[in-house]
Amino acid sequence: MAQVDLVVRGALWQGREVDLLVAKGKILECLPYDESREFSSKRQLEGFGLRLFPSFIDAHVHLREPGFEYKENVASGLKAAAHSGFGAVLAMANTQPVNDSATVTELMLDRAKQHWPKGPRVHPVGALTKGLQGKELAPLMELAEAGCAAFSNDGLPVASTELFRRGMEYASDLGRLVIDHCEDPSLAVEGVMNESELSGHMGLVGVPTVSESIQVARDILLAGYLNKPIHLAHIGSRESVELIAWAKEKGIPVTAETCPHYLLLTEDAVKEYDANAKMNPPLRREDDVEAVRQGLRTGVLDILVTDHAPHARHEKETCFADAPNGITGLDTAVALTWSLVEQGVLDESRFIEAWCFGPGKIFNLPVNSFQPGDPADFFLFDEEEAWEVSASTLHSKGKNSPWLGKMLHGRVRAHCIAGKTVV
Amino acid sequence: MERDTRFIWQHKDLLDVDQLSRKETLHILDSATYFKEINTRAVKKVPTLKGRSVVLFFAEPSTRTKTSFDIAAKRLSADTFALAKTGSSLQKGESLKDTALTLQAMNPDAIVIRHNRSGAAKFLSERLSCAIINAGDGRHAHPTQALLDCFTLREHWKEFRGRTLCILGDIAHSRVARSNVKLLCSLGVKIRLCAPSTLLPPGVENWPVKVYHDLSQAVRGVDAVMCLRLQLERQQAGLLPDLREYASRYCLCSEHLDKAKPGVKILHPGPMNRGVEIASSLADHDDSLILDQVAAGVAVRMAVLFLFLTRSKEA
């Protein structure tokens, strides 16, 4: 028998207890658990009563470095990722300076290597346009060569359909996907929450659902016309889900993501002007939540992401309209979405696909399916462990969670990347 | 009228009218009736709130509301301290939280706040122990305006039930409209809203009101019309073509009054754009209550300050 570096005993994978054997950073074998089996491995992890998952990929995070290190930096963001079962994250480009040059991309990669040499890995997402200004394409080849896994103008969507089209075409030559934050900027002007009866009562400017779905329709039609792929970010409204379902039926190369909060919260979360529930796109209504859940179940929405958007406490502690958009998401993501599995909203295999195999396939990243030779990226998850969301339990610098003070179930007990323990 | 001195005031803050029970609303109005009398005396001052201090924190321009609160507090012998956005640390970029904590440290009994952000008064109320009186937050609420409008109408109506009020103009951006709809509906007044769709809030179809886009129809048989100020920037925002067209459709004129009930009352929270939302002749009309509203404002704010500043903390 080959040299075994690490053994995980008795953890639950796909409904059965297994013994996982790791050698040289790769999966050697994943065998049904056998009490009598003996190992000579130096390292052994007890997995009894715990679930075994392949490391997840979060294809949409904001790590804030360079420029906004007081909110988060690569080190603290990766700490949250590591402790939450994420072996890789795709980091958006709205840093300061914007990630529209190899210099910034390399800085992000260097920081990751310096602070988390064993992983989690960062895959920067390059800006689609220079300075995210929506006027000229960023040097996409330079960015791809420096290590960008995709391109996006996330947060500052490209208003010009012509420029966006050219971006899709140019990016596809490089084998990179464009991720679009779908929002018609003119329809979302000054909006701070979902446009609805509630926004009318609260006296807050609303963002209508059509500001998202109109852009979703634009992107779908472009992707169909050009026959170039497009990935749609953080989908949260019924119309968008229906449009994507239509596109997929037509065979248009579109993929899409949603976030835990669009599956679990409605606009009611902002009723008390709680800026920790303010994000863009905003939380919608019950009917949208139902459509998003259905979309995720059926694969119309391919993957889950956090849209991890840490902010400093003082930035959120202001009038609702003045607070920045976004919630911290890495730390709470797995526990929140696992609750959907427990409630029967999502089955376990879709859960794993949406967090791991799906993003791996879409962004062409290696994943572990526990087959011999796969990267030994996995974590042990204690679904029973109850914990309170609080400033001290969140590893991210960002404490801006709408779940602050709430009890969640499920925490990561151990996390290995390429066979090496990171947590 | 005798004041019910046994009434136990429960609330720390006045954020909007929907926190008030019908009984509490009527208690404020009754108290205001009592305080109104003081305003007609030669010596318009009583020692009720002597030694109490009220901060007037107006982060948005205001003349009448600020003056009204100031006079109300002074007639009750409270000391007032004004803080405006210009010339204050807010202009230097101090956060609302820090400004609030600074004010709190000076230990006032109440902070009257006017702010251009919806939810600003609530934001302060969650952080400060003194009474927070909302003098208008963004588009959200303006409770003392609604109370004074109620007070003004009650002086003419005696009974709210069976009455119909038409609110005319820019409802979407109006905190006055929002608070008035809540308060008057709860008192049994039938409300009509009249505006182009571009100036109505989302979800208005679910409000307990009737919506009109035609002014002649909206005023038919009403007991009162409340005109709202049209902000001139609505044109730039693309919500209406121009003031001329707006005025031709939505300016309240004498011909409209013929369709309403005889003796129909006219209200306007001010400041007015004569010839835009209200014909100049109507502003000065015998049935115009616009100046009564201003007078009622002082009495109602005296009642509010009195109740919130003499609240038993144990209650």
XYZ file of C-alpha atoms in Angstrom:
738
model
C 0.000 0.000 0.000
C 1.184 3.495 -0.868
C 2.262 5.924 1.832
C -0.812 7.460 3.483
C -0.327 10.963 4.895
C -3.719 11.508 6.417
C -6.765 9.455 7.273
C -10.236 10.726 8.106
C -12.248 8.088 9.922
C -15.952 7.557 10.007
C -17.194 10.841 8.545
C -20.467 10.906 6.657
C -20.181 11.393 2.892
C -23.223 10.967 0.665
C -25.164 9.214 3.358
C -22.582 6.667 4.458
C -19.630 6.579 6.838
C -16.300 6.494 5.084
C -12.594 6.234 5.680
C -10.800 8.825 3.595
C -7.172 8.231 2.685
C -4.973 11.108 1.555
C -1.496 10.977 0.091
C 0.661 13.733 -1.379
C -2.163 16.239 -1.298
C -4.468 13.988 -3.290
C -7.288 11.625 -2.504
C -5.896 8.124 -2.421
C -9.098 6.310 -1.653
C -12.490 6.867 -0.107
C -13.625 3.570 1.404
C -16.680 2.487 3.345
C -15.867 2.836 7.035
C -14.450 -0.293 8.598
C -13.857 -0.334 12.325
C -11.256 -3.067 12.068
C -9.165 -1.290 9.454
C -5.814 -0.135 10.707
C -3.684 2.677 9.349
C -0.086 3.581 9.633
C -0.761 7.223 8.798
C 0.956 9.892 10.889
C -2.130 12.032 10.953
C -5.602 10.886 11.669
C -8.814 12.916 11.956
C -11.824 11.599 13.811
C -14.861 12.165 11.628
C -17.467 10.303 13.630
C -20.769 12.159 13.723
C -19.467 14.760 11.312
C -20.252 15.352 7.679
C -17.538 15.292 5.079
C -17.768 17.800 2.271
C -15.375 18.723 -0.526
C -14.045 22.257 -0.003
C -16.541 24.778 -1.311
C -15.899 27.543 -3.793
C -17.342 30.973 -3.202
C -17.443 32.575 -6.609
C -18.398 36.027 -5.371
C -16.627 37.790 -2.517
C -15.222 41.223 -1.792
C -11.898 41.051 0.045
C -11.448 44.851 0.089
C -7.660 44.747 -0.317
C -6.059 46.876 -1.617
C -7.629 50.083 -0.421
C -10.243 49.221 2.156
C -8.251 47.139 4.606
C -10.223 48.601 7.512
C -13.246 46.645 6.227
C -11.391 43.432 5.389
C -8.114 42.302 3.921
C -7.061 39.228 2.042
C -5.781 37.629 5.263
C -8.973 38.170 7.265
C -11.229 37.278 4.362
C -9.364 34.025 3.816
C -9.503 33.321 7.524
C -13.279 33.504 7.329
C -13.208 31.348 4.194
C -10.977 28.709 5.781
C -13.139 28.483 8.885
C -16.262 28.222 6.778
C -15.265 25.418 4.456
C -14.290 27.485 1.433
C -11.147 26.304 -0.311
C -11.291 28.976 -2.991
C -12.876 32.376 -3.436
C -13.342 34.614 -6.441
C -12.557 38.149 -5.327
C -14.272 41.065 -7.032
C -12.415 43.996 -8.533
C -13.900 46.970 -6.683
C -10.784 47.605 -4.649
C -8.830 50.867 -4.482
C -7.107 50.951 -6.907
C -9.517 48.860 -8.935
C -8.229 45.469 -10.035
C -7.807 46.487 -13.643
C -4.088 45.775 -13.897
C -1.717 42.877 -13.323
C -0.188 44.823 -10.429
C -3.357 44.682 -8.374
C -4.093 41.074 -9.330
C -0.588 40.063 -8.295
C -0.862 41.958 -5.040
C -3.986 40.011 -4.122
C -2.344 36.722 -5.028
C 0.804 37.629 -3.079
C -1.138 38.547 0.027
C -2.961 35.224 -0.123
C 0.275 33.292 -0.508
C 1.872 35.233 2.306
C -0.912 34.785 4.871
C -2.539 31.522 3.819
C 0.177 29.645 1.924
C -1.707 26.352 2.199
C -4.953 27.933 1.034
C -7.760 28.903 0.769
C -6.907 30.141 -2.697
C -7.860 33.479 -4.133
C -8.901 33.780 -7.750
C -9.131 37.471 -8.531
C -11.905 38.653 -10.826
C -10.601 41.391 -13.064
C -12.521 44.557 -13.821
C -14.324 44.334 -17.150
C -13.780 48.031 -17.794
C -10.977 50.363 -16.743
C -11.589 51.700 -13.269
C -15.024 50.000 -13.395
C -16.067 53.150 -15.230
C -17.978 51.436 -17.990
C -16.208 53.430 -20.692
C -13.343 51.305 -22.047
C -12.406 47.654 -21.679
C -9.772 46.864 -19.064
C -6.624 45.056 -20.292
C -8.299 41.680 -20.108
C -5.417 39.642 -21.485
C -2.985 41.181 -19.004
C -5.439 40.397 -16.212
C -6.027 36.831 -17.382
C -2.300 36.180 -17.601
C -1.772 37.618 -14.122
C -4.289 35.133 -12.760
C -7.802 36.551 -13.066
C -10.363 33.780 -13.278
C -13.172 35.894 -14.746
C -14.158 39.496 -15.430
C -16.849 41.631 -13.925
C -17.944 45.186 -13.352
C -19.700 43.983 -10.206
C -21.406 46.764 -8.327
C -21.052 49.216 -11.177
C -22.823 47.471 -14.047
C -21.907 48.463 -17.596
C -24.749 50.609 -18.881
C -23.603 50.550 -22.501
C -24.887 47.398 -24.143
C -22.394 47.850 -26.975
C -19.408 47.929 -24.624
C -20.758 45.025 -22.638
C -21.135 42.991 -25.818
C -17.533 43.685 -26.788
C -16.404 42.687 -23.324
C -18.178 39.343 -23.619
C -16.614 38.691 -27.004
C -13.107 39.704 -25.995
C -13.238 37.745 -22.736
C -14.387 34.602 -24.485
C -11.231 34.668 -26.663
C -9.293 34.393 -23.406
C -11.411 31.527 -22.140
C -12.753 33.683 -19.324
C -16.331 34.257 -18.317
C -17.978 37.630 -17.791
C -19.979 37.902 -14.565
C -22.682 40.527 -14.713
C -24.245 42.277 -11.773
C -27.632 42.700 -13.419
C -29.007 46.127 -12.800
C -30.309 48.792 -15.126
C -28.570 51.743 -13.487
C -31.187 54.268 -14.591
C -33.986 52.271 -12.956
C -32.111 51.852 -9.725
C -31.179 55.504 -9.234
C -30.780 56.272 -5.528
C -32.753 53.170 -4.607
C -31.875 51.648 -1.255
C -34.367 48.798 -0.829
C -36.914 46.810 -2.794
C -39.537 49.003 -4.408
C -42.818 47.925 -2.860
C -45.614 48.941 -0.597
C -43.108 48.709 2.256
C -40.650 51.147 0.655
C -43.616 53.446 0.069
C -44.488 53.366 3.758
C -40.921 53.673 4.960
C -40.284 56.651 2.724
C -37.246 54.988 1.169
C -36.434 55.059 -2.525
C -37.061 51.661 -4.062
C -35.202 49.558 -6.591
C -37.809 47.785 -8.727
C -37.326 44.095 -9.537
C -37.378 45.011 -13.223
C -34.100 46.897 -12.819
C -32.570 43.430 -12.404
C -34.706 41.462 -14.827
C -34.404 43.936 -17.700
C -30.633 43.529 -17.509
C -30.973 39.757 -17.184
C -33.024 39.793 -20.373
C -30.414 41.953 -22.103
C -27.607 39.639 -21.101
C -29.503 36.517 -22.112
C -30.367 37.922 -25.510
C -26.762 38.983 -26.064
C -25.437 35.583 -25.006
C -27.870 33.901 -27.376
C -27.101 36.232 -30.231
C -23.324 35.995 -29.828
C -23.378 32.402 -28.631
C -20.947 33.453 -25.917
C -21.372 32.434 -22.279
C -22.455 34.812 -19.542
C -22.710 34.330 -15.793
C -25.382 36.281 -13.924
C -24.569 37.406 -10.401
C -26.702 37.252 -7.256
C -30.150 36.676 -8.743
C -32.975 37.539 -6.376
C -36.221 38.098 -8.248
C -38.884 35.881 -9.766
C -38.825 37.486 -13.214
C -35.085 36.924 -13.484
C -35.433 33.247 -12.546
C -38.156 32.822 -15.154
C -36.050 34.497 -17.830
C -33.050 32.292 -17.040
C -35.237 29.197 -17.164
C -36.428 30.294 -20.607
C -32.854 30.902 -21.754
C -31.680 27.503 -20.578
C -34.553 25.831 -22.324
C -33.436 27.560 -25.501
C -29.885 26.328 -24.998
C -28.421 29.797 -24.465
C -25.068 29.531 -22.607
C -26.101 31.257 -19.396
C -25.292 30.347 -15.817
C -26.459 32.075 -12.677
C -25.881 32.345 -8.961
C -27.855 33.328 -5.900
C -26.973 33.964 -2.264
C -28.135 32.601 1.093
C -29.941 35.849 1.918
C -32.125 35.716 -1.182
C -33.210 32.250 -0.074
C -33.875 33.127 3.534
C -34.859 36.758 3.937
C -37.463 39.104 2.548
C -37.624 42.881 2.469
C -39.201 42.662 5.919
C -35.643 42.416 7.269
C -35.208 46.153 6.632
C -38.498 47.151 8.230
C -36.785 48.658 11.239
C -34.276 50.512 9.030
C -31.624 47.893 9.832
C -28.694 48.763 7.593
C -27.187 45.317 8.243
C -29.878 43.983 5.922
C -29.140 46.544 3.213
C -27.588 45.126 0.075
C -27.684 45.455 -3.691
C -29.719 43.927 -5.215
C -32.056 44.396 -2.283
C -34.018 41.719 -0.467
C -37.293 41.146 -2.285
C -40.615 39.593 -1.335
C -41.875 36.164 -0.341
C -42.851 35.322 -3.908
C -39.326 36.078 -5.107
C -37.805 33.964 -2.338
C -40.020 31.084 -3.423
C -38.936 31.496 -7.054
C -35.256 31.670 -6.105
C -35.581 28.534 -3.979
C -37.319 26.752 -6.809
C -34.661 27.996 -9.246
C -31.853 26.693 -7.082
C -33.566 23.358 -6.557
C -34.057 22.765 -10.247
C -30.653 24.085 -11.311
C -32.013 27.117 -13.176
C -29.827 28.952 -10.697
C -26.642 26.934 -10.948
C -24.646 27.923 -7.913
C -24.543 29.528 -4.496
C -22.240 32.409 -3.638
C -22.071 34.664 -0.600
C -21.514 38.107 -2.157
C -19.455 38.549 1.010
C -19.340 42.327 1.432
C -17.720 43.301 4.710
C -18.014 46.863 5.984
C -16.793 48.604 9.114
C -19.304 48.939 11.894
C -19.368 52.730 11.805
C -20.217 52.693 8.108
C -23.384 50.730 8.747
C -24.278 52.645 11.888
C -25.980 55.507 10.145
C -29.248 56.357 8.443
C -30.377 53.519 6.191
C -30.015 55.475 2.968
C -26.452 56.524 3.838
C -25.161 53.061 4.754
C -23.134 51.155 2.154
C -24.595 48.074 0.477
C -23.637 44.546 1.405
C -23.473 42.011 4.187
C -20.690 39.864 5.549
C -21.371 36.354 4.288
C -18.552 33.836 4.421
C -18.905 32.854 8.068
C -22.641 32.213 7.988
C -23.090 30.766 4.486
C -22.765 27.054 5.065
C -24.813 26.926 8.257
C -27.560 29.015 6.658
C -27.813 26.965 3.498
C -27.468 23.667 5.364
C -30.627 24.695 7.234
C -32.380 24.593 3.858
C -31.242 21.010 3.399
C -32.565 20.161 6.842
C -35.890 21.796 6.032
C -36.139 19.800 2.835
C -35.968 22.890 0.630
C -32.763 21.676 -0.998
C -31.417 18.173 -1.289
C -27.914 17.416 -0.168
C -26.541 16.682 -3.605
C -27.808 20.015 -4.989
C -26.329 21.721 -1.925
C -22.886 20.268 -2.684
C -23.195 20.876 -6.388
C -24.215 24.510 -5.849
C -21.306 25.190 -3.501
C -18.618 23.058 -5.135
C -18.981 21.127 -8.394
C -21.100 23.853 -10.022
C -18.675 26.748 -9.531
C -15.770 24.412 -10.328
C -17.283 23.632 -13.678
C -18.374 27.182 -14.508
C -15.039 28.780 -13.625
C -12.882 25.853 -14.614
C -11.399 25.271 -11.168
C -10.301 21.938 -9.726
C -12.677 20.285 -7.271
C -12.641 17.217 -5.112
C -15.248 14.557 -5.774
C -13.446 12.066 -3.512
C -12.178 10.036 -6.446
C -8.569 8.816 -6.400
C -6.306 11.590 -7.672
C -8.675 14.445 -6.780
C -7.193 17.312 -4.762
C -7.557 16.527 -1.072
C -9.668 19.621 -0.365
C -12.352 18.856 2.173
C -13.847 19.866 5.480
C -15.621 18.252 8.383
C -18.919 19.821 9.320
C -20.676 19.444 12.644
C -24.303 20.003 11.778
C -25.345 19.886 15.430
C -23.117 22.621 16.786
C -25.163 25.664 17.705
C -23.491 29.051 17.666
C -24.586 32.613 17.983
C -23.749 35.057 15.226
C -21.828 37.818 16.979
C -18.825 40.053 16.509
C -16.677 37.485 18.273
C -17.865 34.393 16.410
C -17.406 35.907 12.938
C -13.877 35.484 11.616
C -14.280 38.158 8.981
C -13.513 41.741 9.971
C -16.993 42.527 8.698
C -19.629 42.102 11.399
C -22.419 43.495 9.232
C -24.754 40.521 9.250
C -28.556 40.586 9.354
C -28.265 37.423 11.463
C -26.391 39.131 14.328
C -27.740 37.786 17.591
C -29.333 34.749 15.931
C -28.452 31.130 16.655
C -27.281 29.043 13.721
C -26.595 25.336 13.559
C -23.503 23.886 11.930
C -19.836 24.764 12.098
C -16.677 23.628 10.379
C -14.559 21.441 12.681
C -11.610 20.857 10.391
C -10.605 21.951 6.912
C -7.854 20.499 4.756
C -6.612 21.906 1.492
C -4.325 19.752 -0.644
C -4.190 17.428 2.328
C -2.852 20.107 4.645
C -4.799 21.251 7.645
C -5.808 24.912 7.454
C -8.337 24.780 10.276
C -62.302 71.758 29.102
C -60.621 69.902 31.940
C -57.417 68.064 31.252
C -57.268 64.494 32.347
C -54.260 64.726 34.610
C -54.406 61.041 35.469
C -53.472 60.085 31.940
C -50.248 58.059 32.036
C -48.051 58.846 29.045
C -46.277 55.691 27.889
C -44.011 56.767 25.086
C -40.393 57.865 25.300
C -40.281 59.116 21.706
C -42.632 60.473 19.093
C -41.540 58.869 15.815
C -44.808 58.646 13.914
C -48.532 58.797 14.505
C -49.092 55.065 14.137
C -47.517 54.489 17.548
C -50.398 56.440 19.128
C -53.667 54.837 20.159
C -56.841 56.687 19.322
C -57.124 57.617 22.984
C -53.605 59.027 23.018
C -54.175 61.029 19.861
C -57.311 62.564 21.321
C -55.453 63.249 24.548
C -52.811 65.215 22.619
C -55.519 67.158 20.800
C -57.369 67.864 24.047
C -54.181 69.013 25.720
C -53.460 71.236 22.732
C -56.866 72.848 23.146
C -55.875 73.735 26.672
C -52.486 75.099 25.607
C -53.998 77.079 22.767
C -55.669 79.298 25.287
C -52.293 80.256 26.738
C -51.248 81.512 23.335
C -54.057 84.065 23.394
C -53.095 85.544 26.747
C -51.166 88.772 27.162
C -48.463 86.887 29.036
C -47.967 83.798 26.912
C -45.866 81.788 29.259
C -46.425 79.168 31.909
C -43.759 77.624 34.148
C -44.710 74.016 33.353
C -41.370 72.967 31.864
C -39.115 75.356 33.731
C -35.590 74.006 33.952
C -36.097 71.507 31.134
C -33.986 71.747 28.031
C -34.946 70.978 24.477
C -32.456 70.713 21.628
C -33.775 71.730 18.223
C -31.646 69.680 15.873
C -32.632 70.705 12.370
C -30.309 69.057 9.863
C -32.548 70.218 7.023
C -33.750 73.763 6.333
C -36.972 74.617 8.135
C -38.552 77.856 9.218
C -42.017 77.172 10.444
C -41.553 73.844 12.179
C -38.394 74.962 13.939
C -39.877 78.281 15.030
C -43.049 76.544 16.085
C -41.196 74.084 18.333
C -39.029 76.892 19.669
C -42.017 79.044 20.608
C -43.887 76.058 22.020
C -40.980 75.126 24.272
C -40.384 78.707 25.419
C -44.040 79.276 26.250
C -43.740 76.322 28.574
C -40.576 77.889 30.043
C -38.237 75.219 28.697
C -34.803 76.320 27.466
C -34.121 75.661 23.802
C -30.862 75.174 21.979
C -30.788 75.238 18.228
C -28.412 73.222 16.119
C -28.445 73.525 12.373
C -26.520 71.558 9.812
C -24.720 74.599 8.470
C -22.154 75.882 10.889
C -22.281 72.683 12.931
C -19.963 69.720 13.142
C -22.343 67.806 10.851
C -21.122 69.991 8.053
C -17.590 68.990 8.969
C -18.556 65.403 8.305
C -19.408 64.262 11.814
C -21.666 61.235 11.729
C -25.239 61.441 12.917
C -24.358 58.987 15.661
C -21.549 61.135 17.013
C -23.571 64.326 16.825
C -26.350 62.574 18.704
C -24.050 61.226 21.403
C -22.488 64.654 21.807
C -25.892 66.208 22.297
C -26.884 63.470 24.698
C -23.814 64.132 26.801
C -25.164 67.629 27.427
C -28.152 65.932 28.994
C -31.137 67.530 27.306
C -34.636 66.322 28.127
C -35.665 66.122 24.508
C -34.193 66.371 21.050
C -36.460 67.587 18.304
C -35.000 66.303 15.060
C -35.572 67.229 11.452
C -33.484 65.241 8.988
C -33.575 64.529 5.277
C -33.177 60.768 5.826
C -36.143 58.495 6.463
C -35.591 56.668 9.734
C -33.264 59.326 11.228
C -35.480 59.943 14.257
C -35.734 56.207 14.911
C -31.958 55.950 14.588
C -31.529 58.495 17.392
C -34.284 56.992 19.520
C -32.484 53.645 19.590
C -29.283 55.228 20.849
C -30.315 58.033 23.170
C -32.152 57.984 26.456
C -33.798 61.401 26.139
C -37.091 61.902 24.328
C -36.783 62.093 20.542
C -39.460 64.116 18.819
C -39.587 63.600 15.076
C -40.013 66.922 13.315
C -39.851 65.269 9.896
C -37.592 62.471 8.661
C -37.053 62.233 4.916
C -40.201 61.134 3.161
C -41.233 58.993 6.078
C -43.132 60.831 8.793
C -44.048 64.187 10.242
C -46.218 63.338 13.220
C -46.657 66.805 14.724
C -47.789 68.147 11.343
C -50.445 65.447 11.121
C -51.524 66.155 14.693
C -51.809 69.857 14.037
C -53.768 69.244 10.839
C -56.118 67.032 12.806
C -56.389 69.663 15.472
C -57.178 72.361 12.906
C -59.842 70.266 11.222
C -61.400 69.242 14.511
C -61.994 72.849 15.417
C -64.299 73.062 12.422
C -65.611 69.558 12.204
C -66.134 68.492 15.822
C -66.509 64.935 14.521
C -64.120 63.144 12.138
C -66.310 60.255 11.116
C -68.122 60.769 7.822
C -65.763 63.513 6.651
C -63.775 63.321 3.434
C -60.374 64.923 2.843
C -58.568 65.129 -0.480
C -54.769 65.316 -0.326
C -53.531 66.868 -3.530
C -50.065 66.871 -5.066
C -46.726 65.212 -4.522
C -47.726 62.332 -2.247
C -44.693 60.199 -3.162
C -42.148 62.503 -1.569
C -44.342 63.744 1.265
C -43.927 62.789 4.901
C -46.883 65.074 5.642
C -49.140 62.971 3.429
C -47.928 59.699 4.945
C -48.524 60.760 8.533
C -51.834 62.412 7.706
C -53.177 59.366 5.895
C -52.360 57.187 8.898
C -53.748 59.541 11.501
C -56.897 60.735 9.776
C -57.816 57.249 8.566
C -57.522 55.964 12.115
C -59.949 58.672 13.199
C -62.497 57.666 10.570
C -61.861 60.326 7.905
C -62.177 59.115 4.316
C -59.048 60.038 2.390
C -58.653 60.687 -1.308
C -55.288 61.177 -2.909
C -54.997 63.124 -6.137
C -51.764 63.164 -8.117
C -50.235 61.961 -11.367
C -49.017 58.357 -11.079
C -45.432 59.620 -11.093
C -46.014 61.376 -7.770
C -47.693 58.483 -5.972
C -45.755 56.076 -3.750
C -45.357 52.410 -4.726
C -48.049 50.223 -3.200
C -50.534 53.079 -2.827
C -53.219 50.803 -4.259
C -53.145 48.948 -0.940
C -53.483 52.067 1.194
C -56.888 52.696 2.779
C -57.510 55.593 0.369
C -59.119 56.337 -2.972
C -56.699 57.434 -5.669
C -57.618 60.005 -8.326
C -55.678 61.426 -11.231
C -58.321 63.996 -12.110
C -58.700 66.893 -9.727
C -62.290 67.779 -10.692
C -63.397 64.290 -9.750
C -61.221 64.111 -6.663
C -62.736 67.187 -5.034
C -66.347 66.241 -5.707
C -68.209 66.389 -2.408
C -65.135 66.633 -0.146
C -65.089 68.480 3.159
C -61.494 69.637 2.880
C -58.563 69.746 0.473
C -54.964 69.634 1.589
C -52.523 70.899 -1.045
C -48.912 69.749 -0.889
C -45.877 71.671 -2.003
C -44.437 70.623 -5.334
C -40.641 70.618 -5.217
C -39.328 72.177 -8.366
C -36.688 69.443 -8.813
C -39.395 66.872 -9.640
C -39.387 68.242 -13.173
C -35.676 67.519 -13.592
C -36.217 64.020 -12.248
C -38.583 63.390 -15.127
C -41.673 63.046 -12.954
C -43.606 65.777 -14.722
C -43.199 67.718 -17.983
C -43.187 71.226 -16.539
C -44.843 73.440 -13.940
C -47.251 74.946 -16.437
C -48.722 71.583 -17.351
C -48.702 70.474 -13.722
C -50.551 73.587 -12.626
C -53.122 73.212 -15.369
C -53.975 69.734 -14.097
C -53.391 69.924 -10.355
C -53.544 73.527 -9.149
C -56.488 73.915 -6.789
C -58.673 76.723 -8.142
C -62.027 78.246 -7.195
C -63.814 76.236 -9.900
C -62.840 73.084 -8.025
C -64.334 74.401 -4.817
C -67.735 74.597 -6.497
C -67.672 70.827 -6.836
C -66.751 70.265 -3.195
C -69.086 70.618 -0.202
C -70.111 74.178 0.607
C -67.639 75.678 3.066
C -64.906 73.257 2.014
C -61.741 73.904 4.013
C -58.346 74.423 2.420
C -55.112 73.352 4.072
C -51.459 73.569 3.114
C -48.532 72.555 5.328
C -46.401 75.256 3.682
C -44.349 76.683 2.269
C -46.683 77.350 -0.651
C -45.982 77.742 -4.331
C -48.821 80.064 -5.225
C -50.109 79.297 -8.695
C -48.508 75.831 -8.764
C -50.424 73.664 -6.316
C -52.817 76.302 -5.035
C -54.338 79.364 -6.704
C -53.220 82.510 -4.957
C -56.803 83.600 -4.345
C -57.542 80.361 -2.495
C -54.562 80.712 -0.226
C -56.146 83.929 1.035
C -59.713 82.576 0.931
C -62.050 82.761 3.944
C -62.189 78.989 4.071
C -58.421 78.668 3.992
C -57.108 77.267 7.283
C -53.482 77.718 6.353
C -52.746 80.262 9.077
C -54.899 78.355 11.570
C -52.572 75.428 10.925
C -49.594 77.542 11.896
C -51.289 78.666 15.106
C -52.362 75.102 15.865
C -48.763 74.015 15.365
C -47.620 75.901 18.455
C -50.447 74.529 20.620
C -49.987 70.955 19.445
C -46.221 71.102 19.963
C -46.740 72.506 23.447
C -48.949 69.507 24.158
C -46.393 67.103 22.715
C -43.486 68.607 24.620
C -45.515 68.659 27.789
C -46.554 65.023 27.542
C -43.156 63.670 26.530
C -41.209 65.749 29.042
C -43.397 65.075 32.039
C -43.798 61.382 31.347
C -43.384 59.256 34.404
C -40.274 57.205 33.719
C -41.668 54.305 35.701
C -44.784 54.104 33.582
